[in-house]
XYZ file of C-alpha atoms in Angstrom:
539
model
C -13.909 27.415 -4.395
C -11.807 28.252 -7.476
C -8.271 26.733 -7.504
C -4.949 27.332 -9.505
C -4.592 23.495 -10.564
C -1.244 22.374 -10.802
C -0.268 22.629 -14.471
C 0.184 19.328 -16.120
C 3.712 19.619 -17.519
C 4.889 16.416 -19.012
C 8.540 17.012 -18.604
C 9.731 15.105 -15.564
C 12.282 16.264 -13.413
C 14.595 14.930 -10.529
C 12.442 13.813 -7.420
C 14.439 15.949 -4.988
C 13.604 19.189 -6.933
C 10.106 18.980 -5.342
C 11.501 21.131 -2.062
C 11.640 24.036 -4.703
C 7.900 24.176 -5.249
C 6.744 26.113 -2.085
C 6.368 29.353 -2.011
C 8.847 31.517 0.096
C 7.776 31.115 3.711
C 5.515 28.530 2.960
C 4.934 25.721 5.499
C 5.780 21.989 3.824
C 5.704 20.236 6.703
C 3.872 20.182 10.226
C 3.798 17.766 13.134
C 4.054 17.999 16.641
C 7.739 19.050 16.804
C 6.442 22.131 14.798
C 6.526 23.264 11.496
C 9.396 23.249 8.528
C 8.742 25.731 5.552
C 9.924 24.919 2.131
C 13.408 26.688 2.813
C 13.852 24.365 6.039
C 12.915 21.560 3.736
C 15.661 22.096 1.241
C 18.077 22.816 3.575
C 17.513 19.412 5.446
C 17.111 17.608 2.736
C 20.135 18.981 1.172
C 22.066 18.363 4.607
C 21.070 14.715 4.718
C 22.101 14.219 0.955
C 25.778 15.611 2.068
C 25.792 13.218 4.980
C 24.527 10.180 3.213
C 27.339 10.457 0.386
C 30.069 10.978 2.473
C 29.056 7.274 3.829
C 30.953 6.022 1.043
C 28.067 4.684 -0.560
C 28.560 4.532 -4.465
C 25.770 5.580 -6.725
C 22.600 3.818 -7.508
C 23.523 1.451 -3.942
C 20.495 0.911 -1.745
C 19.812 2.633 1.766
C 16.663 1.342 3.233
C 14.766 3.321 5.980
C 12.476 1.256 8.524
C 11.100 4.135 10.525
C 7.480 5.258 11.688
C 6.782 8.825 10.370
C 9.719 10.821 11.882
C 11.145 13.524 9.864
C 13.733 11.681 8.664
C 11.227 9.222 7.209
C 10.055 11.957 5.137
C 13.261 13.507 4.193
C 14.929 10.014 3.293
C 13.032 10.071 -0.105
C 14.401 13.132 -1.098
C 17.793 12.769 0.218
C 18.767 9.528 -1.143
C 17.618 10.667 -4.285
C 19.875 13.649 -4.080
C 22.632 11.907 -2.924
C 22.571 9.430 -6.159
C 21.258 6.486 -4.034
C 18.349 4.184 -4.471
C 16.007 4.337 -1.504
C 13.951 1.275 0.000
C 11.406 2.053 2.237
C 10.415 -0.687 4.463
C 6.996 -0.969 6.272
C 7.201 -0.303 9.800
C 5.155 -2.441 10.806
C 6.933 -5.300 9.312
C 8.601 -8.084 11.894
C 11.999 -9.288 11.270
C 11.894 -11.855 8.541
C 10.026 -9.639 6.359
C 12.734 -6.850 7.010
C 15.545 -9.469 6.490
C 14.085 -10.767 3.436
C 13.517 -7.012 1.734
C 17.662 -6.099 3.223
C 18.892 -9.209 1.449
C 16.606 -8.856 -1.724
C 17.687 -5.318 -2.302
C 21.281 -5.877 -1.529
C 20.797 -2.623 0.628
C 24.372 -1.164 1.862
C 22.509 0.606 4.588
C 19.404 0.462 6.944
C 18.369 3.608 9.014
C 16.131 2.924 11.885
C 15.220 3.476 15.447
C 17.029 1.687 18.370
C 14.457 -0.127 19.639
C 13.954 -1.432 16.311
C 17.330 -2.962 16.193
C 16.652 -5.226 19.151
C 13.890 -7.307 17.117
C 16.689 -7.671 14.847
C 18.464 -11.310 15.065
C 22.051 -12.458 14.207
C 21.998 -12.850 10.063
C 19.118 -10.575 9.720
C 21.287 -7.948 8.497
C 23.278 -8.696 5.318
C 27.292 -8.208 6.020
C 27.667 -5.654 3.698
C 24.729 -3.675 5.256
C 25.903 -0.853 7.981
C 22.906 -0.611 10.721
C 22.359 3.271 11.379
C 20.184 4.870 14.282
C 18.313 7.557 13.356
C 19.596 9.803 16.265
C 23.480 9.218 14.453
C 22.426 10.868 11.212
C 24.308 14.023 10.637
C 23.941 17.072 8.059
C 26.982 18.589 5.973
C 27.567 21.140 3.643
C 24.328 21.419 1.620
C 24.180 19.597 -1.474
C 22.754 21.440 -4.488
C 19.816 19.586 -6.245
C 20.782 16.690 -8.676
C 20.711 16.702 -12.250
C 19.661 13.063 -12.256
C 18.892 11.561 -15.318
C 14.468 11.293 -14.958
C 14.932 7.520 -15.955
C 17.265 6.608 -13.629
C 16.280 4.469 -10.823
C 15.904 6.159 -7.581
C 13.288 3.763 -5.227
C 12.276 0.118 -4.744
C 8.994 -0.295 -2.775
C 8.355 -3.967 -1.952
C 4.888 -5.473 -2.682
C 3.612 -8.977 -2.372
C 2.874 -10.758 -5.382
C 0.259 -13.666 -5.450
C 2.759 -16.213 -5.003
C 5.975 -16.401 -3.048
C 7.876 -13.484 -0.675
C 7.504 -9.676 -1.399
C 9.169 -7.964 -4.762
C 10.383 -5.068 -5.430
C 9.174 -2.688 -7.872
C 11.628 -0.147 -9.503
C 10.796 3.157 -9.518
C 12.550 6.146 -11.827
C 12.701 9.739 -10.721
C 10.244 10.384 -13.931
C 7.633 7.640 -12.741
C 7.435 9.450 -8.991
C 7.753 13.269 -10.322
C 5.005 12.421 -13.043
C 2.716 10.665 -10.707
C 3.278 13.304 -8.227
C 2.306 16.113 -10.797
C -0.883 14.409 -12.114
C -2.502 13.392 -8.362
C -1.931 17.009 -7.472
C -3.440 18.215 -10.898
C -6.464 16.159 -10.649
C -7.097 16.216 -6.805
C -6.955 19.934 -7.361
C -4.501 20.314 -4.670
C -3.807 23.982 -3.840
C -0.765 25.952 -1.812
C -3.222 26.308 1.424
C -4.252 22.690 1.530
C -2.945 20.668 4.715
C -2.703 16.931 3.607
C -3.275 14.443 6.281
C -0.600 11.544 5.646
C -1.930 8.735 7.662
C -0.777 5.840 5.135
C 2.580 3.974 5.421
C 5.345 5.793 3.164
C 6.551 2.336 2.100
C 3.277 2.162 0.530
C 3.149 4.154 -2.983
C -0.243 5.547 -2.331
C 1.261 6.571 1.007
C 4.531 7.893 -0.557
C 2.578 10.267 -2.897
C 0.771 12.110 -0.196
C 4.568 13.687 0.618
C 5.028 13.842 -3.287
C 1.782 15.288 -4.643
C 1.590 17.905 -1.661
C 5.069 19.132 -1.917
C 4.583 19.450 -5.524
C 1.578 21.608 -4.930
C 3.446 23.986 -3.131
C 1.157 22.688 -0.206
C 1.641 21.534 3.649
C 1.798 17.750 4.588
C 1.133 16.545 7.785
C 2.446 13.186 8.435
C 0.505 11.104 11.337
C 0.934 7.682 13.025
C -2.412 6.765 14.522
C -3.672 3.846 17.010
C -7.253 4.890 16.658
C -9.816 6.645 14.753
C -9.785 9.193 17.242
C -6.495 10.055 16.724
C -7.427 10.804 12.959
C -10.148 12.880 14.279
C -7.970 14.827 16.945
C -5.355 15.596 14.287
C -7.687 16.844 11.766
C -9.006 19.368 14.452
C -5.594 19.965 15.753
C -3.675 20.802 12.118
C -6.389 21.996 10.463
C -6.236 19.138 7.919
C -8.323 19.753 4.512
C -7.373 16.215 2.792
C -7.355 12.557 4.233
C -6.491 9.799 2.072
C -7.615 6.200 3.212
C -8.309 3.226 2.497
C -11.924 1.037 3.267
C -11.313 -0.201 6.708
C -10.017 3.436 8.150
C -13.293 4.972 6.341
C -15.318 2.485 8.547
C -13.512 3.364 11.587
C -13.616 7.341 10.767
C -17.532 7.080 10.206
C -17.920 5.059 13.665
C -15.902 7.988 15.408
C -17.563 10.902 16.917
C -16.806 13.859 14.751
C -17.689 17.602 15.658
C -19.567 18.821 13.092
C -17.402 22.012 12.392
C -14.157 19.504 12.247
C -15.962 17.136 9.889
C -17.248 20.213 7.739
C -13.382 21.943 7.361
C -12.495 18.551 5.502
C -12.616 19.453 1.892
C -11.021 16.353 0.009
C -11.161 12.538 0.460
C -9.579 10.233 -1.389
C -9.683 5.990 -1.353
C -7.504 3.440 -2.868
C -6.813 0.034 -1.753
C -10.163 -1.187 -2.239
C -13.595 -0.395 -3.458
C -15.795 1.750 -1.453
C -19.197 0.573 -1.332
C -22.676 2.641 -2.321
C -23.299 2.552 1.426
C -20.176 3.710 2.335
C -19.979 6.354 -0.604
C -23.382 7.868 1.105
C -22.084 7.892 4.782
C -18.851 9.662 3.852
C -20.901 12.150 1.921
C -23.095 12.690 4.615
C -20.456 12.611 7.435
C -18.286 15.230 5.422
C -20.558 17.498 3.661
C -17.992 19.999 1.925
C -15.390 17.494 1.243
C -14.821 16.201 -2.567
C -14.843 12.221 -2.518
C -12.343 10.762 -5.199
C -12.351 6.779 -5.498
C -9.454 5.561 -7.289
C -7.743 2.226 -8.560
C -4.269 1.513 -9.025
C -1.249 -0.694 -8.453
C 2.134 -0.649 -7.430
C 3.301 -1.606 -10.697
C 1.985 1.706 -12.432
C 1.139 3.922 -9.239
C -2.365 4.765 -10.444
C -4.398 3.999 -12.912
C -8.028 5.718 -13.107
C -10.314 7.900 -10.781
C -13.643 8.790 -10.578
C -14.744 12.515 -10.465
C -16.388 13.677 -7.429
C -19.238 14.784 -9.775
C -20.143 11.415 -10.819
C -19.734 10.027 -7.199
C -23.386 9.719 -6.480
C -24.657 8.429 -9.930
C -21.787 6.036 -10.524
C -20.873 4.839 -6.937
C -19.255 1.361 -8.511
C -17.205 3.040 -10.819
C -13.423 3.363 -10.826
C -13.590 5.786 -13.189
C -11.002 7.016 -16.250
C -7.576 7.183 -16.551
C -5.698 9.586 -14.604
C -3.162 12.053 -16.115
C -0.278 10.661 -18.002
C -1.685 7.435 -17.717
C -2.653 5.017 -20.748
C -5.528 2.515 -20.098
C -7.237 -0.130 -21.760
C -9.337 -3.198 -21.410
C -7.826 -6.077 -22.846
C -9.223 -9.690 -24.338
C -7.336 -12.805 -23.683
C -6.488 -12.743 -27.463
C -4.788 -8.982 -26.732
C -7.363 -7.249 -28.840
C -9.167 -4.558 -27.228
C -12.263 -5.344 -25.546
C -15.781 -3.639 -26.758
C -17.646 -1.587 -24.509
C -19.632 -3.706 -22.085
C -17.057 -6.665 -22.472
C -15.035 -8.045 -19.680
C -11.215 -7.713 -20.020
C -8.002 -7.180 -18.044
C -7.124 -3.749 -17.052
C -3.618 -2.855 -18.990
C -2.057 0.259 -18.023
C 0.716 1.747 -20.631
C 2.958 5.092 -20.613
C 5.105 6.826 -18.355
C 3.722 6.012 -14.957
C 4.502 2.173 -15.413
C 7.595 1.222 -13.465
C 10.965 -0.543 -14.539
C 9.898 -3.736 -13.707
C 10.924 -5.873 -10.647
C 14.327 -5.590 -8.567
C 16.454 -8.705 -10.172
C 13.585 -11.090 -11.155
C 13.540 -11.364 -14.925
C 11.289 -13.883 -14.674
C 8.169 -12.471 -12.970
C 8.866 -9.182 -14.773
C 8.699 -10.657 -18.484
C 5.356 -12.192 -16.890
C 3.985 -8.942 -15.802
C 5.529 -6.216 -18.175
C 4.671 -7.038 -21.713
C 3.912 -4.989 -24.949
C 0.731 -3.443 -25.117
C -0.891 -3.365 -28.530
C -1.877 0.116 -29.772
C 0.422 2.261 -27.451
C 3.591 3.670 -28.416
C 4.164 5.259 -25.061
C 6.914 3.519 -23.181
C 8.271 1.628 -26.355
C 4.704 0.123 -25.793
C 5.566 -1.583 -22.398
C 2.368 -1.889 -20.193
C 1.735 -3.530 -16.828
C -1.003 -6.141 -17.311
C -2.994 -5.764 -13.699
C -4.405 -9.150 -13.345
C -7.508 -7.359 -12.807
C -10.810 -7.875 -14.940
C -12.789 -4.960 -15.599
C -15.617 -3.334 -17.686
C -15.739 -0.100 -19.654
C -19.237 0.900 -19.997
C -20.877 2.926 -22.999
C -19.949 6.045 -20.706
C -16.454 5.416 -20.517
C -16.151 4.325 -17.233
C -14.569 1.500 -15.812
C -15.815 -0.874 -13.701
C -13.860 -3.243 -11.129
C -15.281 -7.143 -11.858
C -12.831 -9.525 -10.051
C -9.056 -10.172 -9.536
C -7.520 -12.976 -11.533
C -4.747 -13.808 -9.092
C -5.262 -15.226 -5.355
C -3.822 -11.848 -3.913
C -6.099 -11.423 -0.103
C -6.330 -7.150 0.080
C -7.163 -6.840 3.752
C -7.500 -3.495 5.542
C -5.717 -1.568 2.561
C -2.409 -4.295 2.166
C -1.924 -6.684 -0.621
C -1.090 -9.746 1.103
C 0.422 -12.972 -0.724
C -1.339 -16.269 0.547
C 1.991 -17.923 0.055
C 3.493 -15.934 2.412
C 0.613 -16.966 4.937
C 1.014 -20.065 4.554
C 4.648 -20.384 4.744
C 4.552 -18.580 8.242
C 1.663 -20.901 9.086
C 3.596 -24.224 8.403
C 7.060 -22.879 9.851
C 6.806 -24.363 13.325
C 4.954 -27.659 12.774
C 1.760 -27.039 14.252
C 0.377 -28.495 11.057
C 1.540 -29.792 8.149
C -0.308 -28.424 4.996
C -2.654 -25.174 4.749
C -3.936 -22.708 2.494
C -4.815 -19.127 2.826
C -7.805 -17.186 1.085
C -9.510 -13.934 1.684
C -12.918 -13.756 2.372
C -15.173 -10.543 2.081
C -15.513 -8.782 5.573
C -17.473 -5.791 6.402
C -14.226 -4.022 8.076
C -11.261 -4.809 6.492
C -12.326 -5.816 2.762
C -11.371 -9.210 3.049
C -10.038 -11.239 6.433
C -7.651 -13.922 6.384
C -9.314 -17.521 6.775
C -6.535 -20.375 6.579
C -7.690 -24.194 6.327
C -5.062 -26.154 7.678
C -4.756 -30.269 8.353
C -5.228 -31.554 11.846
C -7.696 -31.038 14.902
C -6.840 -27.528 15.877
C -5.035 -28.951 19.220
C -2.089 -26.595 18.800
C -3.927 -23.703 17.342
C -3.069 -21.592 20.539
C 0.329 -22.346 20.264
C 0.579 -21.535 16.051
C -1.484 -18.079 16.849
C 1.344 -17.337 19.761
C 4.107 -17.852 17.075
C 2.464 -16.192 14.199
C 1.918 -12.897 16.543
C 5.724 -13.108 16.728
C 6.612 -13.850 13.204
C 3.920 -11.735 11.054
C 2.675 -7.967 11.693
C -0.811 -7.544 12.785
C -2.490 -6.977 9.213
C -1.292 -10.541 7.897
C -2.682 -12.512 11.192
C -5.014 -15.059 10.208
C -8.877 -14.170 11.419
C -9.922 -17.597 11.544
C -8.660 -21.280 11.399
C -11.088 -23.832 9.677
C -9.389 -27.255 10.870
C -9.579 -30.390 8.564
C -8.918 -34.017 8.325
C -7.391 -33.512 4.749
C -7.081 -30.815 1.930
C -8.585 -31.846 -1.610
C -6.405 -32.236 -4.498
C -6.966 -32.001 -8.058
C -6.617 -34.575 -10.544
C -2.896 -33.519 -11.228
C -2.140 -34.358 -6.969
C -2.286 -30.579 -6.617
C -3.985 -28.537 -3.843
C -7.807 -27.930 -5.432
C -7.487 -24.175 -4.344
C -10.448 -23.567 -6.355
C -12.712 -26.193 -4.539
C -11.367 -24.925 -1.037
C -12.573 -21.566 -2.118
C -15.969 -22.684 -3.051
C -16.288 -24.380 -0.371
C -15.282 -21.286 1.885
C -18.248 -19.539 0.434
C -20.473 -22.268 2.254
C -19.221 -21.985 5.819
C -21.577 -20.658 8.792
C -22.041 -16.896 8.333
C -19.945 -15.621 11.034
C -17.340 -12.504 10.686
C -13.744 -13.982 10.313
C -11.938 -13.069 13.838
C -15.360 -12.388 15.628
C -14.437 -12.881 19.089
C -14.981 -11.572 22.904
C -11.506 -9.975 22.411
C -8.666 -9.813 20.579
C -7.009 -12.701 21.811
C -9.993 -14.751 21.230
C -10.216 -15.950 17.715
C -13.049 -18.017 15.942
C -12.327 -21.378 14.966
C -14.100 -24.099 12.947
C -14.036 -28.047 12.201
C -15.809 -28.172 9.150
C -16.888 -30.606 6.267
C -15.733 -29.154 2.876
C -15.895 -32.240 1.091
C -16.153 -36.314 1.519
C -14.879 -37.253 4.867
C -14.566 -34.248 6.212
C -15.948 -33.418 9.832
C -17.670 -30.449 11.312
C -18.071 -28.674 14.745
C -18.810 -24.935 14.695
C -18.047 -24.325 18.042
C -15.965 -21.151 19.022
C -12.862 -22.450 20.666
C -10.654 -19.805 22.220
C -6.654 -18.981 21.202
C -4.062 -17.948 23.040
């Protein structure tokens, strides 16, 4: 089918102007409550923006939202932008400790959430200067005209975990978001008759872009909070969804689900990020969705997205992450800063107008990650250094080699090992622990924690972690040891621990008879370590 592709206009506009891109009468948003056309979307954004402006918030102040995929959650990114505010979306699955950190770190002056969520917050979680607003209390004022904001102005802070420490805020401008939307809508060939199913969190740059790129194309987005793969199947059938964006664990679930043939055949686009698709998964997706173009992609929040693989090349190059997306300048760099030759591994470096403005109030980490890129004039030569090793082939296609940092990527989430370790140690059930990601066929990586002790208090530890951490950060397996090894400098020998984990008994992390029963091991990881591979039931 021939599609009128979204033009690659390199001139950014304020992100709230997305409401103006749909044809008269075209549907912009559809959910269980019905439909909202582009005129209705513009009116809703304009009214909410006026209400926000009337709350006494100064230009540039931060307003956070902690919501599932309600209509308010869809409107907030554009309404806050129009009101001259900076939007801070908070993942709805986060627990109070993570929410409290984001509110404090961002200096949010308002949190928009739902009544039941307020009950999870404890005294001190809300900064004194942050006002709590329940979604039902939101109002609307006289429509506020589309903004004339500077495209380079800060408009959003998305929080993502680093390789160490608590989540850090990535600063994004109108231009970052606008050009990201135009780029994706163009290369995905999104057309006004598309119905894009939005299953990913809006706090995730990949998920938020489902809104922006769909509206950039004048198409329809269908936001969905789902519990099971069957919910996604039913939504595709009910709403006539033509496009699904996902991460590898979701594809595993969807491939296991029962799909009516006609429903699967109606899907014409699948996009993947947040982890690599295996060749077997590529084949299975092609067979399950015979009419769908498959787009493998690679990205990082600090640069939104870097590469995509043209669907026509997927069968021949299933292990490739493709080439640079429009508006992205991507290069492979040696440790000395020079450009790597074809076939030579190096660090993926991304320059150009999609590169974020750095980390919120964190000059030190910004300086480490955002540095000049030799040979690039775009963005003043500034680039984001991914920390990921790739190889560029003679065909110009990039292939992912490995990750230099210790981030755990599980079910499409980037997880800081340090944050997991801090939570494990907080209750005193163990005094020393290290968290790692290990390969898992369903999650991409599962979390394994090596901890000092005999495991006698593991049930208490797991019960506490279920209260303190979201589901995607729960360790699937604990390995209990008498002592954790150290290197010559007295530091924890993470390299040795990781190598030892690779020779553990072949058992899926977290494998158990039910979700409340997890695998536990006492193993030998070095001199003096004990080994006992029997499973132990958790709480």
